[in-house]
mmCIF file of C-alpha atoms in Angstrom:
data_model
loop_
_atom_site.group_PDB
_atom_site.id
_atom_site.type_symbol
_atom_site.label_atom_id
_atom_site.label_comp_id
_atom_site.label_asym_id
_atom_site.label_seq_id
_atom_site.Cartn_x
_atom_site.Cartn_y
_atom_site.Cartn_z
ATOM 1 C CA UNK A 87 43.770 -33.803 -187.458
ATOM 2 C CA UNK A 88 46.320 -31.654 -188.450
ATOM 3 C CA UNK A 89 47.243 -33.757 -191.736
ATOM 4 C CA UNK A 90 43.366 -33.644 -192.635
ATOM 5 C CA UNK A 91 43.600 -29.819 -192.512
ATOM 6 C CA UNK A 92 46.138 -30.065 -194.512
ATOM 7 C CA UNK A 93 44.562 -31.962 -197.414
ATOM 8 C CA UNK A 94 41.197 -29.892 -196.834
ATOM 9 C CA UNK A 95 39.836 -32.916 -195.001
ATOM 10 C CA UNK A 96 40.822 -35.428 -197.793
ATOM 11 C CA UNK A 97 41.216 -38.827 -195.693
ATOM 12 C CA UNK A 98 42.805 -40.222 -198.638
ATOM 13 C CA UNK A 99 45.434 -37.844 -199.103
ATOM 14 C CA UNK A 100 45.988 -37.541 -195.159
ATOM 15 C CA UNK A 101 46.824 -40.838 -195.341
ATOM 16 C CA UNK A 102 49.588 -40.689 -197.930
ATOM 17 C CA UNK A 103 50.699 -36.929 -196.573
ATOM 18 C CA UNK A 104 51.183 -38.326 -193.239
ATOM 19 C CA UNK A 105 52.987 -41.967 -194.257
ATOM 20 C CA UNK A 106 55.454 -39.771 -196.485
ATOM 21 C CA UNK A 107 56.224 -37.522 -193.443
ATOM 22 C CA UNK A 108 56.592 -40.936 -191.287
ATOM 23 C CA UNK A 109 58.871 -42.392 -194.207
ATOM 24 C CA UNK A 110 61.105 -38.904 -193.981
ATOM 25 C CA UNK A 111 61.273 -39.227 -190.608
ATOM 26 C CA UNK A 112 62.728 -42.565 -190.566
ATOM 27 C CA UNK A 113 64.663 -42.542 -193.505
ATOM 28 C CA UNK A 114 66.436 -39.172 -192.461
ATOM 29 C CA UNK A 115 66.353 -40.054 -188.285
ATOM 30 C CA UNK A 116 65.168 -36.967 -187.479
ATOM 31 C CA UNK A 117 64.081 -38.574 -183.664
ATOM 32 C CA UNK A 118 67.794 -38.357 -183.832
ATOM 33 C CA UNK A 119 68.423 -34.843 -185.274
ATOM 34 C CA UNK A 120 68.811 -33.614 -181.754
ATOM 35 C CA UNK A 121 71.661 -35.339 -180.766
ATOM 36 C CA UNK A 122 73.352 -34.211 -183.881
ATOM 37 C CA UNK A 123 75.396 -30.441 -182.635
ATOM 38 C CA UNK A 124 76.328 -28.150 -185.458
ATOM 39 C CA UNK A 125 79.969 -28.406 -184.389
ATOM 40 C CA UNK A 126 82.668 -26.584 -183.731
ATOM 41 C CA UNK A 127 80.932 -23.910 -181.734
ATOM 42 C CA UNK A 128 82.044 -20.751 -183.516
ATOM 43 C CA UNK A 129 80.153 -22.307 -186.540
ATOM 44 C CA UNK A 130 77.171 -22.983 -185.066
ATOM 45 C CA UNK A 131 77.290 -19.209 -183.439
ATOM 46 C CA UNK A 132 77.856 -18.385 -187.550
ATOM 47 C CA UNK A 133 74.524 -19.756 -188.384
ATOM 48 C CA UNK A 134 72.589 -17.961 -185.999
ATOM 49 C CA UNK A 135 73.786 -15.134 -186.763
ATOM 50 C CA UNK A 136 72.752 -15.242 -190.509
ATOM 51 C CA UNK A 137 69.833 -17.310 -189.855
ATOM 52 C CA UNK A 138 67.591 -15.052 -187.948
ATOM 53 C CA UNK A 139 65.053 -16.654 -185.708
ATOM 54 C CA UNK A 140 64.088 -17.000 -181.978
ATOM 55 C CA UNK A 141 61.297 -17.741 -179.042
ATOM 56 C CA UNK A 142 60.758 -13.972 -177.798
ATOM 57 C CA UNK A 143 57.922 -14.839 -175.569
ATOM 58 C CA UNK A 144 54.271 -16.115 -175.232
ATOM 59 C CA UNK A 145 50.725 -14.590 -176.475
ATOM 60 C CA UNK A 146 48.179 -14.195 -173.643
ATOM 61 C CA UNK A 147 46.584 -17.507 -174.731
ATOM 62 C CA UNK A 148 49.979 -19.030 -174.169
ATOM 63 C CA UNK A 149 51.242 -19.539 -177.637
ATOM 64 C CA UNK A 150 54.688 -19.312 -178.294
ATOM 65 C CA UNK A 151 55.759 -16.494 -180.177
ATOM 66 C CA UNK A 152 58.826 -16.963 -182.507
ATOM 67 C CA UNK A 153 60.384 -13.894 -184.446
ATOM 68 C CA UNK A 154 61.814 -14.536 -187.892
ATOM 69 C CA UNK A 155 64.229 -12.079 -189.719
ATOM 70 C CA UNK A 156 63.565 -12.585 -192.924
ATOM 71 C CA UNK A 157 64.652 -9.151 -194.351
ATOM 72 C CA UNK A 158 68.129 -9.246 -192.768
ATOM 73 C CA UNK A 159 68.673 -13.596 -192.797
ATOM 74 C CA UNK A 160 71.366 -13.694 -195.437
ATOM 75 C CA UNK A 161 72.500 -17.886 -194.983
ATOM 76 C CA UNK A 162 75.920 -16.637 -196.241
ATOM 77 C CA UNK A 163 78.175 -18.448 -193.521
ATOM 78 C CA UNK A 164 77.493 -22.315 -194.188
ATOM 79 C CA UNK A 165 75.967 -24.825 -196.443
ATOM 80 C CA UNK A 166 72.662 -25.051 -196.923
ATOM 81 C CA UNK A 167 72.840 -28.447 -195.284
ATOM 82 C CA UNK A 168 74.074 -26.382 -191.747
ATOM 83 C CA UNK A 169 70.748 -24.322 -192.468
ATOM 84 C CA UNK A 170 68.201 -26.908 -192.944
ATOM 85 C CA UNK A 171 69.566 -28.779 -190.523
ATOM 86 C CA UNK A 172 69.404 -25.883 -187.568
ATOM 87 C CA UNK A 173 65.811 -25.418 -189.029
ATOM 88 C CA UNK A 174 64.524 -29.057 -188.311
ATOM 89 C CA UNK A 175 66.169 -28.429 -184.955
ATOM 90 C CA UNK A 176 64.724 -26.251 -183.816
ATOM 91 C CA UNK A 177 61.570 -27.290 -185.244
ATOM 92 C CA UNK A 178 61.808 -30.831 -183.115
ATOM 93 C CA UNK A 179 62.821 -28.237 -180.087
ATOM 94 C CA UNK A 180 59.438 -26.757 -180.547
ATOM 95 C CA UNK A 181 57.439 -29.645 -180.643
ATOM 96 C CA UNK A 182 59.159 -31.784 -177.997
ATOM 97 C CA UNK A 183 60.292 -29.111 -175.455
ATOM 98 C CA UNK A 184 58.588 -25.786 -175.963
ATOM 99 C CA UNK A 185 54.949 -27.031 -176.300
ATOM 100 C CA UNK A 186 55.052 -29.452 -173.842
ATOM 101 C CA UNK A 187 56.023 -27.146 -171.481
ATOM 102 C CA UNK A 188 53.461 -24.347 -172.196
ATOM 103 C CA UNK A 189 50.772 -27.126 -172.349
ATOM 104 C CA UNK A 190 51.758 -27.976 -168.984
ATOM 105 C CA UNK A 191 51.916 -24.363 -167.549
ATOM 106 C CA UNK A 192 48.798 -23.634 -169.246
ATOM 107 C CA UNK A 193 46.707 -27.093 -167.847
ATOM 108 C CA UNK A 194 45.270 -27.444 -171.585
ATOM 109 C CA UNK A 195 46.944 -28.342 -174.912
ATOM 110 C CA UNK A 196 49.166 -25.640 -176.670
ATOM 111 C CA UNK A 197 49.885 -27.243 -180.593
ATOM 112 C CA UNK A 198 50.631 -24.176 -182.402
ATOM 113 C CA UNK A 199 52.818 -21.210 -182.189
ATOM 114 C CA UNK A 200 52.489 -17.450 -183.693
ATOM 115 C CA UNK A 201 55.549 -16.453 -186.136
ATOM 116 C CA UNK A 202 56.175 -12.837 -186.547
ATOM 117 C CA UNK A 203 58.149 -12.323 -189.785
ATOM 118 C CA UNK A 204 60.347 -8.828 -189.936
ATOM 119 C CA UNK A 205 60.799 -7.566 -193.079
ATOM 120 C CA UNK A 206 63.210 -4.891 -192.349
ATOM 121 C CA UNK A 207 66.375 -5.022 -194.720
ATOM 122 C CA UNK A 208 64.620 -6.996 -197.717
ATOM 123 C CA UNK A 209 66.562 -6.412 -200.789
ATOM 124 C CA UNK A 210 67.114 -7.860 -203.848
ATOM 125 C CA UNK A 211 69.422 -10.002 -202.922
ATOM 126 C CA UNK A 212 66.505 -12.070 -201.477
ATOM 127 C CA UNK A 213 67.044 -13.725 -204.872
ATOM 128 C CA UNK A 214 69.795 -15.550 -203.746
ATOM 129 C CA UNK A 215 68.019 -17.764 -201.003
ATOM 130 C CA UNK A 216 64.773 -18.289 -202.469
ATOM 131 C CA UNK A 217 65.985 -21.759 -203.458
ATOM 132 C CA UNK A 218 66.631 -22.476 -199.296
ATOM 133 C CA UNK A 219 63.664 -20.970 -197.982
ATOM 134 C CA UNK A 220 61.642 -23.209 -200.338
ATOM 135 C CA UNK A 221 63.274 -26.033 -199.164
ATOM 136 C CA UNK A 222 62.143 -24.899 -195.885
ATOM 137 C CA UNK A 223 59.245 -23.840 -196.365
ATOM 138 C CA UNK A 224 58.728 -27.657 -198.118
ATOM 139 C CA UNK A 225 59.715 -29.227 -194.945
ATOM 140 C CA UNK A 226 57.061 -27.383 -192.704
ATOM 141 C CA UNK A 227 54.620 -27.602 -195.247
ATOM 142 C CA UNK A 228 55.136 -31.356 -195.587
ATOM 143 C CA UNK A 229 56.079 -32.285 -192.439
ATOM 144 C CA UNK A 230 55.324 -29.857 -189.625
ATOM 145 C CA UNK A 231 51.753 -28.793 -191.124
ATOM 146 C CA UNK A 232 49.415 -26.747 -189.411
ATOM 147 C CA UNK A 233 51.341 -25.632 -186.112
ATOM 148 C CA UNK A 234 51.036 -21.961 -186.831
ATOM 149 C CA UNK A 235 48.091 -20.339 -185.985
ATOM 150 C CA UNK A 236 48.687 -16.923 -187.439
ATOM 151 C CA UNK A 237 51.553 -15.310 -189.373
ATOM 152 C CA UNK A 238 52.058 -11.251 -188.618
ATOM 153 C CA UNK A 239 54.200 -9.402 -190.841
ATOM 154 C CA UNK A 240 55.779 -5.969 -189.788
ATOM 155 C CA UNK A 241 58.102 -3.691 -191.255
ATOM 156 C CA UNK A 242 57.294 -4.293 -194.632
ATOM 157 C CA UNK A 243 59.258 -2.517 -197.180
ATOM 158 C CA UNK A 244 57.845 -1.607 -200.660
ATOM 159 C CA UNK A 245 59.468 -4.671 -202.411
ATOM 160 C CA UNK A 246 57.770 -6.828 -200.033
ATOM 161 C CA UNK A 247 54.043 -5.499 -201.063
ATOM 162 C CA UNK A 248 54.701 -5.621 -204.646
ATOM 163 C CA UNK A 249 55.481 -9.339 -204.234
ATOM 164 C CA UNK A 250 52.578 -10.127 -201.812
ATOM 165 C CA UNK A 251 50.302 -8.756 -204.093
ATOM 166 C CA UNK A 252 50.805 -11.245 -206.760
ATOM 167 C CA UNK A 253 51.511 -14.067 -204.619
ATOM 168 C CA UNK A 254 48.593 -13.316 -202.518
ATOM 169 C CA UNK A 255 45.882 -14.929 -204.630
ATOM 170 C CA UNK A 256 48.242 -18.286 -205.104
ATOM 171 C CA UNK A 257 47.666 -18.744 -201.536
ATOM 172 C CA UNK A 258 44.950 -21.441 -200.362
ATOM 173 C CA UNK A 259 42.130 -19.996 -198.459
ATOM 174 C CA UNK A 260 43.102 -21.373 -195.527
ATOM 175 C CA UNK A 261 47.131 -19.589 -195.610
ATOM 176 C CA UNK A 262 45.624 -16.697 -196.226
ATOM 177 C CA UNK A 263 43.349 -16.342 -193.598
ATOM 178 C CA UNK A 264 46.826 -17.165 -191.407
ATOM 179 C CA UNK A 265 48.568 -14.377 -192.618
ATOM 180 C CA UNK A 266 48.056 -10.641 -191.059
ATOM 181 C CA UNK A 267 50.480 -7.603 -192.671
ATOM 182 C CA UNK A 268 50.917 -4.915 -189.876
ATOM 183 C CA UNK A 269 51.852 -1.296 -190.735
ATOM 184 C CA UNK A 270 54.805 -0.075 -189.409
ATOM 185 C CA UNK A 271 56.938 -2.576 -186.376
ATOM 186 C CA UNK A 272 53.149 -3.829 -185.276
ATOM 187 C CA UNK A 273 53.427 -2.947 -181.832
ATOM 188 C CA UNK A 274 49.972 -1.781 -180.863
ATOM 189 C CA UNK A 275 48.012 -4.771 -183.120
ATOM 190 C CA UNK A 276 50.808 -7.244 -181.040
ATOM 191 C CA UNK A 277 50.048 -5.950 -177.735
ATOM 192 C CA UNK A 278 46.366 -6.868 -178.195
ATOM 193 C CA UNK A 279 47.540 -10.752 -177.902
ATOM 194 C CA UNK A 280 50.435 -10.284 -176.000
ATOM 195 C CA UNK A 281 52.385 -8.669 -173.312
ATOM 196 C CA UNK A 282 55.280 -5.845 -173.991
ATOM 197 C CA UNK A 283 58.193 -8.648 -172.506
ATOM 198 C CA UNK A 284 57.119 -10.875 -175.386
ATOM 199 C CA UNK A 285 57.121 -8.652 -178.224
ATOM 200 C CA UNK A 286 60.284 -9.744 -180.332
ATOM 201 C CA UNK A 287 62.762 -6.549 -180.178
ATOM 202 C CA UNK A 288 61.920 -5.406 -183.400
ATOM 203 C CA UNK A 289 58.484 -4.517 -182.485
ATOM 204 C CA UNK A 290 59.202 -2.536 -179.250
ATOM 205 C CA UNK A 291 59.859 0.617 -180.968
ATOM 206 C CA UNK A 292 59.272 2.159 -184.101
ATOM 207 C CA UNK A 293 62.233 1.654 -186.764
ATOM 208 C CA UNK A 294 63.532 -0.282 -184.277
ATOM 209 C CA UNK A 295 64.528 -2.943 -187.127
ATOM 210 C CA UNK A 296 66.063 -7.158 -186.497
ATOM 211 C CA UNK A 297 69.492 -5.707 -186.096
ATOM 212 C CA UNK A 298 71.531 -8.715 -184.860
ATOM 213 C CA UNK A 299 73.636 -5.972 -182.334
ATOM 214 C CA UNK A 300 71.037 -3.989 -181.055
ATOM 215 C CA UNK A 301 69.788 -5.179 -178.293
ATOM 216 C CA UNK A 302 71.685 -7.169 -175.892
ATOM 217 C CA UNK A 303 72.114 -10.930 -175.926
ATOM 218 C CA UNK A 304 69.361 -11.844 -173.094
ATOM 219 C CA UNK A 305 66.434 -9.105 -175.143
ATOM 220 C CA UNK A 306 67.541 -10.085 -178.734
ATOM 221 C CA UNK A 307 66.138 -13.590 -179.066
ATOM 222 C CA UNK A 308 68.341 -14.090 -181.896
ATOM 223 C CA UNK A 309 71.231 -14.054 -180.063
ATOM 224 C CA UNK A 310 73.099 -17.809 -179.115
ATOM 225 C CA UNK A 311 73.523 -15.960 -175.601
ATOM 226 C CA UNK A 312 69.274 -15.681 -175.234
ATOM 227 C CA UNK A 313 67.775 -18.088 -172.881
ATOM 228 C CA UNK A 314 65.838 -20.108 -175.859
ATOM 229 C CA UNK A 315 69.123 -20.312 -177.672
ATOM 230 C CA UNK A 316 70.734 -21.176 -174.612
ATOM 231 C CA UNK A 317 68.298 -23.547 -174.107
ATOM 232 C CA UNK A 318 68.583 -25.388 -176.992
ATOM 233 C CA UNK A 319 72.236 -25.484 -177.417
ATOM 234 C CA UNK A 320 72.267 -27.011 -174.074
ATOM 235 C CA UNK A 321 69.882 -29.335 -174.911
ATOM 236 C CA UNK A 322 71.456 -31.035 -177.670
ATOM 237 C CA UNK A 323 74.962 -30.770 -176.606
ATOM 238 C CA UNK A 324 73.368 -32.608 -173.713
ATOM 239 C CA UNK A 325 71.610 -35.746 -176.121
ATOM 240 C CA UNK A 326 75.320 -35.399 -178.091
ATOM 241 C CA UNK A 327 76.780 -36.515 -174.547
ATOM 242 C CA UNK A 328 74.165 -39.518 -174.054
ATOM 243 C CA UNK A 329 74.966 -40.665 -177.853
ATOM 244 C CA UNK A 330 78.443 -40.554 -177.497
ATOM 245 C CA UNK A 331 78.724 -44.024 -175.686
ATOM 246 C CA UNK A 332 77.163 -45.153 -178.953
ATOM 247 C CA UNK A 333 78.899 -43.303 -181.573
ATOM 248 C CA UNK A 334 81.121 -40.601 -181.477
ATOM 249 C CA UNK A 335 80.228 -37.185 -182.785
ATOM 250 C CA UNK A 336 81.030 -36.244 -186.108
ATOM 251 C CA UNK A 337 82.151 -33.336 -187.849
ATOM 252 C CA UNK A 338 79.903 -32.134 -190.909
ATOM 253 C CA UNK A 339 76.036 -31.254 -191.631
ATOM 254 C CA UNK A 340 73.416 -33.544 -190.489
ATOM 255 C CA UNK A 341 71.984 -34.386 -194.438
ATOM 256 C CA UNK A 342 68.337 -34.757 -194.827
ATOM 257 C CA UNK A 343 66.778 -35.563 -197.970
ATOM 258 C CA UNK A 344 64.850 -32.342 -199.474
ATOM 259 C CA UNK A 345 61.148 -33.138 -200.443
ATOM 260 C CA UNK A 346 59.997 -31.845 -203.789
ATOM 261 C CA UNK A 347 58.315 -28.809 -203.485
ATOM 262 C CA UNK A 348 54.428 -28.772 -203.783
ATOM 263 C CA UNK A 349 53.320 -27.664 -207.224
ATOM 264 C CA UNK A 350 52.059 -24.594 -205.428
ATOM 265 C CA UNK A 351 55.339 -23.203 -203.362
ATOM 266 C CA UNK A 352 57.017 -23.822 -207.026
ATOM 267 C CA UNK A 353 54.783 -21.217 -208.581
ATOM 268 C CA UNK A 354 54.648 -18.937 -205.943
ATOM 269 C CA UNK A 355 58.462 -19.129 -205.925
ATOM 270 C CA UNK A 356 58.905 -18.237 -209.132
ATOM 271 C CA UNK A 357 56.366 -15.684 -208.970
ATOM 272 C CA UNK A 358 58.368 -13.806 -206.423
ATOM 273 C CA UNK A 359 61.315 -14.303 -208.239
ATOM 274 C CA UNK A 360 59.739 -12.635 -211.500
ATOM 275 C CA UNK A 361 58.590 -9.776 -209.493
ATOM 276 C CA UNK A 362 61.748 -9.569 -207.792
ATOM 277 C CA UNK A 363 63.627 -9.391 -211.332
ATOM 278 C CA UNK A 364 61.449 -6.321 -212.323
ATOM 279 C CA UNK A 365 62.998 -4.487 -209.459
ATOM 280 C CA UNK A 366 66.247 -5.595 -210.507
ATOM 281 C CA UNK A 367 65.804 -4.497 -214.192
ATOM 282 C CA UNK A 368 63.872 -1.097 -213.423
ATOM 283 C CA UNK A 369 66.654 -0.103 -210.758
ATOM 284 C CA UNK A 370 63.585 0.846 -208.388
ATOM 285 C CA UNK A 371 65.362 -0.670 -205.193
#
């Protein structure tokens, strides 16, 4: 069903979508991807600490709500490889741990989650990782389609609505109707689907911001010390352990092949990157 959403209810091109996302799978053994730590430790506290994203609680219907940094994410303290790879992760987390269990505690099926995206620290230098958050955005699109049922964007700077309004009508119908920009942190529009303990920290107070350090480890859902990160690390040091009778762990990035963008994330990419260049060459940021 999802796959058919995903090609506007094109059986044909379900079909192929969803055989290319099996062939990805296998080829790249991502059933295995959780086994595979991002070792030693302090590197894999590196990447979440420059890759900004985390479970901060559940909407009312029982969705899980995960809060993305994209304003203050700077991927500066790995390869890209590291990146992708803690993406998929957590990704494969979601699906075969966190929706599961909210399914369960909810007695019906839960199969998508709510992203709240903060905006807070965008800057030019957003240039830089357009080229990794299209891969990434590639992988979800490709692979992990339809499991977000709405996007909500807070703290948007000016930069940010100069580049939405372009990109904005290069969205498909259907992403659009996803996507909801908040004024301000969002707090009061958030607390309409969910409850104050599952706002992500950035949308408790106003100018609150994602800082990494301003809450403490167990509020910011961030943090490797929150229970979701805490969680997961767990959890795959845990498969590491069963795998280990098979083959030993290795050091390095997991390496998954990166699918060619759609022809559609390519324009809008480069549409934000024009934008972004105007900025640059007007000095208005």
């Amino acid at each position: 069903m999802r796959f058919l959403k995903a090609r506007d209810w094109d059986p044909y091109k379900a079909q192929k979508m969803l055989v290319d996302c099996l062939n990805w799978r296998v080829q790249n053994e991502i059933d295995n991807i959780l086994s595979k730590p991002i070792v030693p430790a302090d590197l894999y506290r590196a990447v979440r600490d420059s890759q900004l994203i985390g479970l901060s609680g559940y909407s009312r219907e029982g969705l899980p709500v995960f809060a993305i940094g994209v304003g203050l994410s700077t991927f500066d303290k790995a390869s890209v490889h590291y990146y992708v790879q803690s993406h998929i992760q957590i990704n494969e987390y979601r699906e075969r741990i966190v929706l599961p269990s909210a399914s369960e505690k909810q007695g019906r099926p839960i199969t998508t989650c709510i992203k709240v995206l903060d905006m807070t620290g965008l800057k030019l230098s957003a240039l830089n990782q357009i080229k990794l958050l299209t891969i990434i955005s590639s992988i979800d699109d490709l692979n992990y389609p339809e499991k977000t049922n709405t996007y909500y964007i807070v703290n948007a700077p000016y930069i940010f609505s100069a580049c939405w309004k372009v990109v904005k009508p290069l969205l498909q119908e259907r992403t659009r109707r996803k996507i909801q920009v908040l004024p301000g942190c969002g707090r009061d529009e958030l607390l309409t689907i969910m409850d104050y303990s599952s706002l992500p920290h950035f949308c408790r107070r106003e100018g609150s911001g994602s800082s990494r350090h301003s809450e403490s480890g167990s509020e910011n859902c961030y943090s490797l010390d929150h229970p979701f990160h805490q969680g997961l690390y767990n959890h795959i040091k845990q498969q590491a352990r069963l795998r280990e009778a098979v083959e030993p762990i290795k050091q390095g990035s997991f390496h998954v092949d990166f699918p060619v963008p759609p022809d559609d994330e390519v324009e809008i990419a480069k549409t934000i990157e024009s934008e972004l260049h105007k900025f640059e060459n007007g000095n208005d940021v």
